[in-house]
Amino acid sequence: MESAPTVDAASPAALLRLLMDGRPRTRADIVAETGLARSTVRARLDLLMAAGLVSDIGDDVSTGGRPASRFAFHAGARQVLAADVGATHATVAVADLGCRLLAVEQIELDIADGPTVILPLLVKAWRELLPEGGAPVAGVGIGLPGPVEHSTGRPNNPPIMPGWDGFDVPGLVAAELGVPVLVDNEVNLMALGEHTTAFPEAEHMIVVKVATGIGSGLISNGVLHRGAVGAAGDLGHIQAPHGGDVLCRCGNTGCLEAVASGPAMAARLREQGVDATTTADVVRLVRAGSLEAGQVVRQAGRDIGEVLAACVSMFNPSLVVVGGLVAQAGEMLLAGVRESVYRRSLPLATENLRIVASKAGPEAGVLGAAAMVAKHALSPEVLDVQLAS
Amino acid sequence: MESAPTVDAASPAALLRLLMDGRPRTRADIVAETGLARSTVRARLDLLMAAGLVSDIGDDVSTGGRPASRFAFHAGARQVLAADVGATHATVAVADLGCRLLAVEQIELDIADGPTVILPLLVKAWRELLPEGGAPVAGVGIGLPGPVEHSTGRPNNPPIMPGWDGFDVPGLVAAELGVPVLVDNEVNLMALGEHTTAFPEAEHMIVVKVATGIGSGLISNGVLHRGAVGAAGDLGHIQAPHGGDVLCRCGNTGCLEAVASGPAMAARLREQGVDATTTADVVRLVRAGSLEAGQVVRQAGRDIGEVLAACVSMFNPSLVVVGGLVAQAGEMLLAGVRESVYRRSLPLATENLRIVASKAGPEAGVLGAAAMVAKHALSPEVLDVQLAS
């Protein structure tokens, strides 16, 4: 049995959630739908309107009776600050509560400079992006390229982020901006972004990111599956069937990331005498029609598919979304992934499985960061307490 | 963002859920907690009491004021019929809405006899177990040893259940008993049973069953993860690292089940000249202190752990529960599983991971079947409609 709700099931936040289905309602509609007392509905709508979260969008003139005001959710009532931070650059954005991006900027950085350098860069970028006289800021969402303990917002033993382990990211940013700060792994947020904005109907999905690293994010029953310590989806350091004794940057050997990440592909190209160092080089070569690069990317897709096949058997998603820089190079990666997954997974698990390219694209992570904040800001735990004070 | 609720958030079912936390409340408590109109609370409590689901448990005399009636959830108000069906026997039970087993019986069967033989056996057993003059029956829950499309209750290409594919299990049983019938995979229900009755605090867990077959059930964010077509958790037919070309009953080669299931262990023992055919033989030998059997079971544990390691990296559970007949033979299986998982999974994913033996034991599946029915019977979608008619 599920546990009982910890908050009032008929709170202002619950009323707002009713209105978030997009259908405007009159007071009488709400009374009929919820069984709340007329006075309660009036009081809660007043609270939500005073907070700007609900608008009176005019009279309902569809019936012959006395016209009555209709009320609707107002996504523009708050702004959300979002950032998707990678190893070498970040996407920084301002969005509304409906995950519409109002302003976006790319900034260059080196994650190894540590949080006391990087986080002020983000704060500066948000301050520049925020329009003067805009709606109040509901909160900040940050995606980082490593495991994050979501409840505290602290990175948890991140392999490529020297200086970040255990750092109080929300503390530093909240001290600057004075609003709640939520932090998560960037691939989790990429999954949330794809799910929220592009594939809301997919109850169970795996979003794979192939770039300098390899990771994935899981959606289970329509909700992000973060795992016990925020480490779920770590596809990159599972043993690859043909991983052999290739050394991985994590210290182990034979990890998927050691054979199929962008840098691993570049290394394979160098062995064939092709000049390539970074993930971007590989992508550039594929786009320029390099046969060698195309073959290397396709083989990486097969290697990823072999590890993913077991995950598909176990998780039985209806959808696998492949994104990240390498996926943007075209169909080769996806073709390789499909080849292995459809060959190796259980027939039943692949019967209705779609394996597709990212739809939210490079903005998936920042959209997910915005979605995380909007969901939090409008949750009963936050909104009801705020409105009651 | 999550989708808006499809039902009234302040319905009788929501009120009942409030009371299911075990704390009795007065009418005034409920009005204060929910913001519902006093008349609504009174009407809904009257409905729930008329249905027997809420009891007036006497006056609150803790304050100096006028004593007021206190109301509590009454788990005994309905009976639930549950069955956990395996290849060769079934556990059949009657439970209350709190998953307390009121009567249990084991029956022998052969799943290959097909649904028109097996299902009437279950119905007969339930009829014999049901006490005369007992509470009304809320529904039936059945676990089957194969993938099940949960929304229709029809088996979906089950490999060891000839005659069951696509069969309308709920249709046949409901025609006999006249109550709602829910069907799921038995390992899913085992996971639900362990979670509900033994490990309710584990938000993310994997329950592994090792017997004639090998399967698992996943709990994500406190909820059963069934997957897109009900095939999630199919550990047994993932390629085992040392699976080689051992033929599996599914038609593939090298599946985990082909090297680490009960019959596979028995085959390995026969190669060493030990007389063993079934899973029960292996268990009996281990219990009798056979060194060979102990070693074979431990190696099977290692093999299972190697496949499970990738699942742990991907799913990041806080808990792995190992059950099924082989797990009941003692610590050897668990020791082997631990050995591989702690060696092969990511350090972060195993930092706080516990790998333990089943607590719900042989009754985990039937407890899960009862939990599934109780949750359904008390859901807003069912209960509110029922009370409104």
mmCIF file of N, CA and C in Angstrom, chain B residues 7-103:
data_model
loop_
_atom_site.group_PDB
_atom_site.id
_atom_site.type_symbol
_atom_site.label_atom_id
_atom_site.label_comp_id
_atom_site.label_asym_id
_atom_site.label_seq_id
_atom_site.Cartn_x
_atom_site.Cartn_y
_atom_site.Cartn_z
ATOM 1 N N VAL B 7 -9.007 12.115 -11.039
ATOM 2 C CA VAL B 7 -10.143 12.005 -10.130
ATOM 3 C C VAL B 7 -10.065 13.101 -9.078
ATOM 4 N N ASP B 8 -11.149 13.300 -8.459
ATOM 5 C CA ASP B 8 -11.306 14.272 -7.400
ATOM 6 C C ASP B 8 -10.291 14.036 -6.280
ATOM 7 N N ALA B 9 -9.451 15.034 -6.048
ATOM 8 C CA ALA B 9 -8.391 14.876 -5.054
ATOM 9 C C ALA B 9 -8.934 14.844 -3.628
ATOM 10 N N ALA B 10 -10.176 15.229 -3.441
ATOM 11 C CA ALA B 10 -10.732 15.270 -2.086
ATOM 12 C C ALA B 10 -11.890 14.286 -1.942
ATOM 13 N N SER B 11 -11.784 13.165 -2.665
ATOM 14 C CA SER B 11 -12.869 12.184 -2.719
ATOM 15 C C SER B 11 -12.894 11.315 -1.464
ATOM 16 N N PRO B 12 -13.930 10.473 -1.296
ATOM 17 C CA PRO B 12 -13.951 9.535 -0.172
ATOM 18 C C PRO B 12 -12.681 8.676 -0.111
ATOM 19 N N ALA B 13 -12.185 8.220 -1.286
ATOM 20 C CA ALA B 13 -10.978 7.385 -1.291
ATOM 21 C C ALA B 13 -9.789 8.166 -0.742
ATOM 22 N N ALA B 14 -9.712 9.472 -1.084
ATOM 23 C CA ALA B 14 -8.611 10.288 -0.580
ATOM 24 C C ALA B 14 -8.730 10.436 0.937
ATOM 25 N N LEU B 15 -9.943 10.583 1.405
ATOM 26 C CA LEU B 15 -10.174 10.692 2.850
ATOM 27 C C LEU B 15 -9.784 9.380 3.548
ATOM 28 N N LEU B 16 -10.132 8.251 2.895
ATOM 29 C CA LEU B 16 -9.779 6.956 3.470
ATOM 30 C C LEU B 16 -8.260 6.802 3.541
ATOM 31 N N ARG B 17 -7.569 7.263 2.480
ATOM 32 C CA ARG B 17 -6.115 7.149 2.461
ATOM 33 C C ARG B 17 -5.486 7.921 3.620
ATOM 34 N N LEU B 18 -6.096 9.036 3.928
ATOM 35 C CA LEU B 18 -5.627 9.812 5.079
ATOM 36 C C LEU B 18 -5.693 8.954 6.347
ATOM 37 N N LEU B 19 -6.808 8.234 6.489
ATOM 38 C CA LEU B 19 -6.994 7.416 7.696
ATOM 39 C C LEU B 19 -6.141 6.147 7.700
ATOM 40 N N MET B 20 -5.620 5.777 6.516
ATOM 41 C CA MET B 20 -4.832 4.545 6.436
ATOM 42 C C MET B 20 -3.438 4.700 7.034
ATOM 43 N N ASP B 21 -3.087 5.896 7.498
ATOM 44 C CA ASP B 21 -1.799 6.040 8.193
ATOM 45 C C ASP B 21 -1.871 5.466 9.613
ATOM 46 N N GLY B 22 -3.078 4.999 9.998
ATOM 47 C CA GLY B 22 -3.202 4.320 11.289
ATOM 48 C C GLY B 22 -3.600 5.234 12.435
ATOM 49 N N ARG B 23 -3.647 6.524 12.185
ATOM 50 C CA ARG B 23 -3.979 7.461 13.259
ATOM 51 C C ARG B 23 -5.482 7.768 13.217
ATOM 52 N N PRO B 24 -6.229 7.430 14.272
ATOM 53 C CA PRO B 24 -7.657 7.768 14.309
ATOM 54 C C PRO B 24 -7.826 9.281 14.420
ATOM 55 N N ARG B 25 -8.921 9.786 13.860
ATOM 56 C CA ARG B 25 -9.158 11.228 13.853
ATOM 57 C C ARG B 25 -10.629 11.526 14.169
ATOM 58 N N THR B 26 -10.858 12.684 14.770
ATOM 59 C CA THR B 26 -12.229 13.172 14.929
ATOM 60 C C THR B 26 -12.634 13.908 13.646
ATOM 61 N N ARG B 27 -13.934 14.198 13.516
ATOM 62 C CA ARG B 27 -14.399 14.975 12.356
ATOM 63 C C ARG B 27 -13.695 16.323 12.293
ATOM 64 N N ALA B 28 -13.534 16.931 13.466
ATOM 65 C CA ALA B 28 -12.887 18.254 13.503
ATOM 66 C C ALA B 28 -11.434 18.166 13.043
ATOM 67 N N ASP B 29 -10.737 17.068 13.437
ATOM 68 C CA ASP B 29 -9.361 16.845 12.968
ATOM 69 C C ASP B 29 -9.332 16.856 11.439
ATOM 70 N N ILE B 30 -10.288 16.125 10.845
ATOM 71 C CA ILE B 30 -10.287 15.953 9.389
ATOM 72 C C ILE B 30 -10.599 17.273 8.691
ATOM 73 N N VAL B 31 -11.556 18.012 9.230
ATOM 74 C CA VAL B 31 -11.882 19.332 8.654
ATOM 75 C C VAL B 31 -10.639 20.216 8.687
ATOM 76 N N ALA B 32 -9.951 20.232 9.822
ATOM 77 C CA ALA B 32 -8.769 21.082 9.964
ATOM 78 C C ALA B 32 -7.658 20.648 9.015
ATOM 79 N N GLU B 33 -7.521 19.319 8.854
ATOM 80 C CA GLU B 33 -6.410 18.811 8.042
ATOM 81 C C GLU B 33 -6.635 18.983 6.549
ATOM 82 N N THR B 34 -7.891 18.912 6.110
ATOM 83 C CA THR B 34 -8.150 18.880 4.668
ATOM 84 C C THR B 34 -8.744 20.158 4.116
ATOM 85 N N GLY B 35 -9.360 20.981 4.957
ATOM 86 C CA GLY B 35 -10.047 22.159 4.430
ATOM 87 C C GLY B 35 -11.377 21.819 3.775
ATOM 88 N N LEU B 36 -11.783 20.546 3.861
ATOM 89 C CA LEU B 36 -13.087 20.177 3.311
ATOM 90 C C LEU B 36 -14.184 20.818 4.150
ATOM 91 N N ALA B 37 -15.326 21.055 3.514
ATOM 92 C CA ALA B 37 -16.473 21.572 4.258
ATOM 93 C C ALA B 37 -16.896 20.537 5.295
ATOM 94 N N ARG B 38 -17.363 21.014 6.459
ATOM 95 C CA ARG B 38 -17.812 20.122 7.531
ATOM 96 C C ARG B 38 -18.874 19.137 7.019
ATOM 97 N N SER B 39 -19.763 19.650 6.177
ATOM 98 C CA SER B 39 -20.836 18.792 5.658
ATOM 99 C C SER B 39 -20.265 17.724 4.729
ATOM 100 N N THR B 40 -19.220 18.076 3.969
ATOM 101 C CA THR B 40 -18.587 17.097 3.072
ATOM 102 C C THR B 40 -17.923 15.989 3.876
ATOM 103 N N VAL B 41 -17.206 16.380 4.939
ATOM 104 C CA VAL B 41 -16.535 15.379 5.776
ATOM 105 C C VAL B 41 -17.565 14.432 6.379
ATOM 106 N N ARG B 42 -18.649 15.004 6.880
ATOM 107 C CA ARG B 42 -19.678 14.173 7.494
ATOM 108 C C ARG B 42 -20.264 13.190 6.474
ATOM 109 N N ALA B 43 -20.570 13.707 5.272
ATOM 110 C CA ALA B 43 -21.176 12.865 4.234
ATOM 111 C C ALA B 43 -20.228 11.739 3.823
ATOM 112 N N ARG B 44 -18.939 12.096 3.693
ATOM 113 C CA ARG B 44 -17.988 11.085 3.230
ATOM 114 C C ARG B 44 -17.699 10.035 4.298
ATOM 115 N N LEU B 45 -17.619 10.471 5.540
ATOM 116 C CA LEU B 45 -17.441 9.490 6.626
ATOM 117 C C LEU B 45 -18.651 8.566 6.698
ATOM 118 N N ASP B 46 -19.850 9.134 6.510
ATOM 119 C CA ASP B 46 -21.056 8.304 6.529
ATOM 120 C C ASP B 46 -21.003 7.245 5.436
ATOM 121 N N LEU B 47 -20.565 7.666 4.226
ATOM 122 C CA LEU B 47 -20.435 6.725 3.112
ATOM 123 C C LEU B 47 -19.443 5.615 3.455
ATOM 124 N N LEU B 48 -18.273 6.014 3.967
ATOM 125 C CA LEU B 48 -17.211 5.044 4.276
ATOM 126 C C LEU B 48 -17.636 4.117 5.418
ATOM 127 N N MET B 49 -18.398 4.665 6.376
ATOM 128 C CA MET B 49 -18.852 3.816 7.485
ATOM 129 C C MET B 49 -19.932 2.857 7.023
ATOM 130 N N ALA B 50 -20.823 3.343 6.173
ATOM 131 C CA ALA B 50 -21.867 2.462 5.636
ATOM 132 C C ALA B 50 -21.237 1.305 4.872
ATOM 133 N N ALA B 51 -20.084 1.593 4.218
ATOM 134 C CA ALA B 51 -19.379 0.548 3.475
ATOM 135 C C ALA B 51 -18.517 -0.310 4.399
ATOM 136 N N GLY B 52 -18.456 0.070 5.688
ATOM 137 C CA GLY B 52 -17.687 -0.711 6.653
ATOM 138 C C GLY B 52 -16.201 -0.414 6.668
ATOM 139 N N LEU B 53 -15.749 0.482 5.789
ATOM 140 C CA LEU B 53 -14.314 0.712 5.640
ATOM 141 C C LEU B 53 -13.741 1.602 6.730
ATOM 142 N N VAL B 54 -14.620 2.343 7.399
ATOM 143 C CA VAL B 54 -14.182 3.188 8.512
ATOM 144 C C VAL B 54 -15.028 2.835 9.726
ATOM 145 N N SER B 55 -14.371 2.736 10.892
ATOM 146 C CA SER B 55 -15.111 2.450 12.118
ATOM 147 C C SER B 55 -15.039 3.638 13.053
ATOM 148 N N ASP B 56 -16.105 3.828 13.765
ATOM 149 C CA ASP B 56 -16.117 4.760 14.896
ATOM 150 C C ASP B 56 -15.506 3.992 16.067
ATOM 151 N N ILE B 57 -14.295 4.395 16.483
ATOM 152 C CA ILE B 57 -13.622 3.603 17.523
ATOM 153 C C ILE B 57 -13.773 4.220 18.908
ATOM 154 N N GLY B 58 -14.759 5.078 19.069
ATOM 155 C CA GLY B 58 -15.039 5.590 20.408
ATOM 156 C C GLY B 58 -14.589 7.024 20.582
ATOM 157 N N ASP B 59 -14.921 7.563 21.749
ATOM 158 C CA ASP B 59 -14.715 8.994 21.961
ATOM 159 C C ASP B 59 -13.262 9.346 22.245
ATOM 160 N N ASP B 60 -12.915 10.541 21.801
ATOM 161 C CA ASP B 60 -11.634 11.145 22.147
ATOM 162 C C ASP B 60 -11.823 11.858 23.477
ATOM 163 N N VAL B 61 -11.228 11.296 24.566
ATOM 164 C CA VAL B 61 -11.423 11.901 25.886
ATOM 165 C C VAL B 61 -10.146 12.604 26.347
ATOM 166 N N SER B 62 -9.236 12.831 25.361
ATOM 167 C CA SER B 62 -7.934 13.391 25.734
ATOM 168 C C SER B 62 -8.026 14.874 26.088
ATOM 169 N N THR B 63 -9.031 15.562 25.549
ATOM 170 C CA THR B 63 -9.157 16.989 25.858
ATOM 171 C C THR B 63 -10.278 17.192 26.861
ATOM 172 N N GLY B 64 -10.333 18.388 27.419
ATOM 173 C CA GLY B 64 -11.356 18.660 28.418
ATOM 174 C C GLY B 64 -12.722 18.944 27.824
ATOM 175 N N GLY B 65 -12.770 19.177 26.510
ATOM 176 C CA GLY B 65 -14.023 19.594 25.873
ATOM 177 C C GLY B 65 -15.010 18.447 25.740
ATOM 178 N N ARG B 66 -16.043 18.696 24.957
ATOM 179 C CA ARG B 66 -17.065 17.682 24.739
ATOM 180 C C ARG B 66 -16.441 16.520 23.981
ATOM 181 N N PRO B 67 -16.629 15.256 24.418
ATOM 182 C CA PRO B 67 -16.016 14.135 23.721
ATOM 183 C C PRO B 67 -16.531 14.046 22.288
ATOM 184 N N ALA B 68 -15.654 13.691 21.348
ATOM 185 C CA ALA B 68 -16.028 13.577 19.942
ATOM 186 C C ALA B 68 -15.608 12.210 19.424
ATOM 187 N N SER B 69 -16.430 11.633 18.548
ATOM 188 C CA SER B 69 -16.116 10.315 17.977
ATOM 189 C C SER B 69 -14.810 10.361 17.197
ATOM 190 N N ARG B 70 -14.063 9.259 17.278
ATOM 191 C CA ARG B 70 -12.854 9.141 16.473
ATOM 192 C C ARG B 70 -13.034 8.020 15.449
ATOM 193 N N PHE B 71 -12.465 8.243 14.257
ATOM 194 C CA PHE B 71 -12.684 7.331 13.136
ATOM 195 C C PHE B 71 -11.372 6.709 12.689
ATOM 196 N N ALA B 72 -11.436 5.419 12.316
ATOM 197 C CA ALA B 72 -10.218 4.704 11.900
ATOM 198 C C ALA B 72 -10.531 3.759 10.744
ATOM 199 N N PHE B 73 -9.501 3.464 9.955
ATOM 200 C CA PHE B 73 -9.599 2.512 8.836
ATOM 201 C C PHE B 73 -9.846 1.108 9.382
ATOM 202 N N HIS B 74 -10.741 0.349 8.756
ATOM 203 C CA HIS B 74 -11.062 -1.001 9.200
ATOM 204 C C HIS B 74 -10.635 -2.018 8.125
ATOM 205 N N ALA B 75 -9.424 -2.589 8.300
ATOM 206 C CA ALA B 75 -8.844 -3.491 7.289
ATOM 207 C C ALA B 75 -9.651 -4.760 7.110
ATOM 208 N N GLY B 76 -10.429 -5.134 8.128
ATOM 209 C CA GLY B 76 -11.201 -6.370 8.037
ATOM 210 C C GLY B 76 -12.518 -6.230 7.299
ATOM 211 N N ALA B 77 -12.763 -5.044 6.748
ATOM 212 C CA ALA B 77 -14.058 -4.792 6.111
ATOM 213 C C ALA B 77 -14.277 -5.581 4.825
ATOM 214 N N ARG B 78 -13.186 -5.998 4.202
ATOM 215 C CA ARG B 78 -13.288 -6.790 2.965
ATOM 216 C C ARG B 78 -12.314 -7.944 3.044
ATOM 217 N N GLN B 79 -12.632 -9.015 2.328
ATOM 218 C CA GLN B 79 -11.664 -10.080 2.133
ATOM 219 C C GLN B 79 -11.095 -9.994 0.718
ATOM 220 N N VAL B 80 -9.880 -10.478 0.582
ATOM 221 C CA VAL B 80 -9.201 -10.488 -0.707
ATOM 222 C C VAL B 80 -8.786 -11.932 -0.990
ATOM 223 N N LEU B 81 -9.034 -12.392 -2.221
ATOM 224 C CA LEU B 81 -8.598 -13.738 -2.602
ATOM 225 C C LEU B 81 -7.296 -13.620 -3.384
ATOM 226 N N ALA B 82 -6.289 -14.399 -3.007
ATOM 227 C CA ALA B 82 -4.985 -14.274 -3.640
ATOM 228 C C ALA B 82 -4.432 -15.642 -3.989
ATOM 229 N N ALA B 83 -3.692 -15.694 -5.107
ATOM 230 C CA ALA B 83 -3.018 -16.941 -5.473
ATOM 231 C C ALA B 83 -1.678 -16.636 -6.123
ATOM 232 N N ASP B 84 -0.688 -17.431 -5.759
ATOM 233 C CA ASP B 84 0.639 -17.346 -6.362
ATOM 234 C C ASP B 84 0.860 -18.681 -7.062
ATOM 235 N N VAL B 85 0.784 -18.639 -8.393
ATOM 236 C CA VAL B 85 0.802 -19.881 -9.166
ATOM 237 C C VAL B 85 2.192 -20.117 -9.754
ATOM 238 N N GLY B 86 2.788 -21.256 -9.447
ATOM 239 C CA GLY B 86 4.063 -21.632 -10.045
ATOM 240 C C GLY B 86 3.862 -22.718 -11.078
ATOM 241 N N ALA B 87 4.959 -23.310 -11.542
ATOM 242 C CA ALA B 87 4.864 -24.332 -12.577
ATOM 243 C C ALA B 87 4.215 -25.609 -12.051
ATOM 244 N N THR B 88 4.456 -25.929 -10.779
ATOM 245 C CA THR B 88 4.004 -27.221 -10.256
ATOM 246 C C THR B 88 3.106 -27.122 -9.027
ATOM 247 N N HIS B 89 3.013 -25.915 -8.436
ATOM 248 C CA HIS B 89 2.072 -25.777 -7.319
ATOM 249 C C HIS B 89 1.662 -24.315 -7.167
ATOM 250 N N ALA B 90 0.627 -24.114 -6.359
ATOM 251 C CA ALA B 90 0.156 -22.757 -6.118
ATOM 252 C C ALA B 90 -0.069 -22.563 -4.622
ATOM 253 N N THR B 91 0.157 -21.334 -4.177
ATOM 254 C CA THR B 91 -0.246 -20.955 -2.827
ATOM 255 C C THR B 91 -1.525 -20.143 -2.977
ATOM 256 N N VAL B 92 -2.564 -20.571 -2.299
ATOM 257 C CA VAL B 92 -3.876 -19.936 -2.414
ATOM 258 C C VAL B 92 -4.237 -19.392 -1.038
ATOM 259 N N ALA B 93 -4.750 -18.159 -0.988
ATOM 260 C CA ALA B 93 -4.983 -17.555 0.327
ATOM 261 C C ALA B 93 -6.181 -16.618 0.336
ATOM 262 N N VAL B 94 -6.683 -16.388 1.545
ATOM 263 C CA VAL B 94 -7.658 -15.336 1.804
ATOM 264 C C VAL B 94 -6.984 -14.346 2.754
ATOM 265 N N ALA B 95 -7.085 -13.038 2.430
ATOM 266 C CA ALA B 95 -6.434 -12.019 3.249
ATOM 267 C C ALA B 95 -7.406 -10.890 3.536
ATOM 268 N N ASP B 96 -6.994 -9.970 4.432
ATOM 269 C CA ASP B 96 -7.809 -8.760 4.620
ATOM 270 C C ASP B 96 -7.172 -7.598 3.848
ATOM 271 N N LEU B 97 -7.739 -6.408 3.958
ATOM 272 C CA LEU B 97 -7.252 -5.261 3.193
ATOM 273 C C LEU B 97 -5.893 -4.759 3.691
ATOM 274 N N GLY B 98 -5.470 -5.250 4.845
ATOM 275 C CA GLY B 98 -4.153 -4.892 5.368
ATOM 276 C C GLY B 98 -3.115 -5.961 5.087
ATOM 277 N N CYS B 99 -3.423 -6.874 4.148
ATOM 278 C CA CYS B 99 -2.508 -7.948 3.750
ATOM 279 C C CYS B 99 -2.202 -8.919 4.879
ATOM 280 N N ARG B 100 -3.120 -9.075 5.808
ATOM 281 C CA ARG B 100 -2.987 -10.119 6.809
ATOM 282 C C ARG B 100 -3.609 -11.385 6.221
ATOM 283 N N LEU B 101 -2.851 -12.502 6.238
ATOM 284 C CA LEU B 101 -3.385 -13.742 5.660
ATOM 285 C C LEU B 101 -4.324 -14.400 6.672
ATOM 286 N N LEU B 102 -5.557 -14.659 6.248
ATOM 287 C CA LEU B 102 -6.559 -15.252 7.133
ATOM 288 C C LEU B 102 -6.597 -16.763 6.975
ATOM 289 N N ALA B 103 -6.251 -17.256 5.763
ATOM 290 C CA ALA B 103 -6.237 -18.693 5.504
ATOM 291 C C ALA B 103 -5.332 -18.938 4.313
#
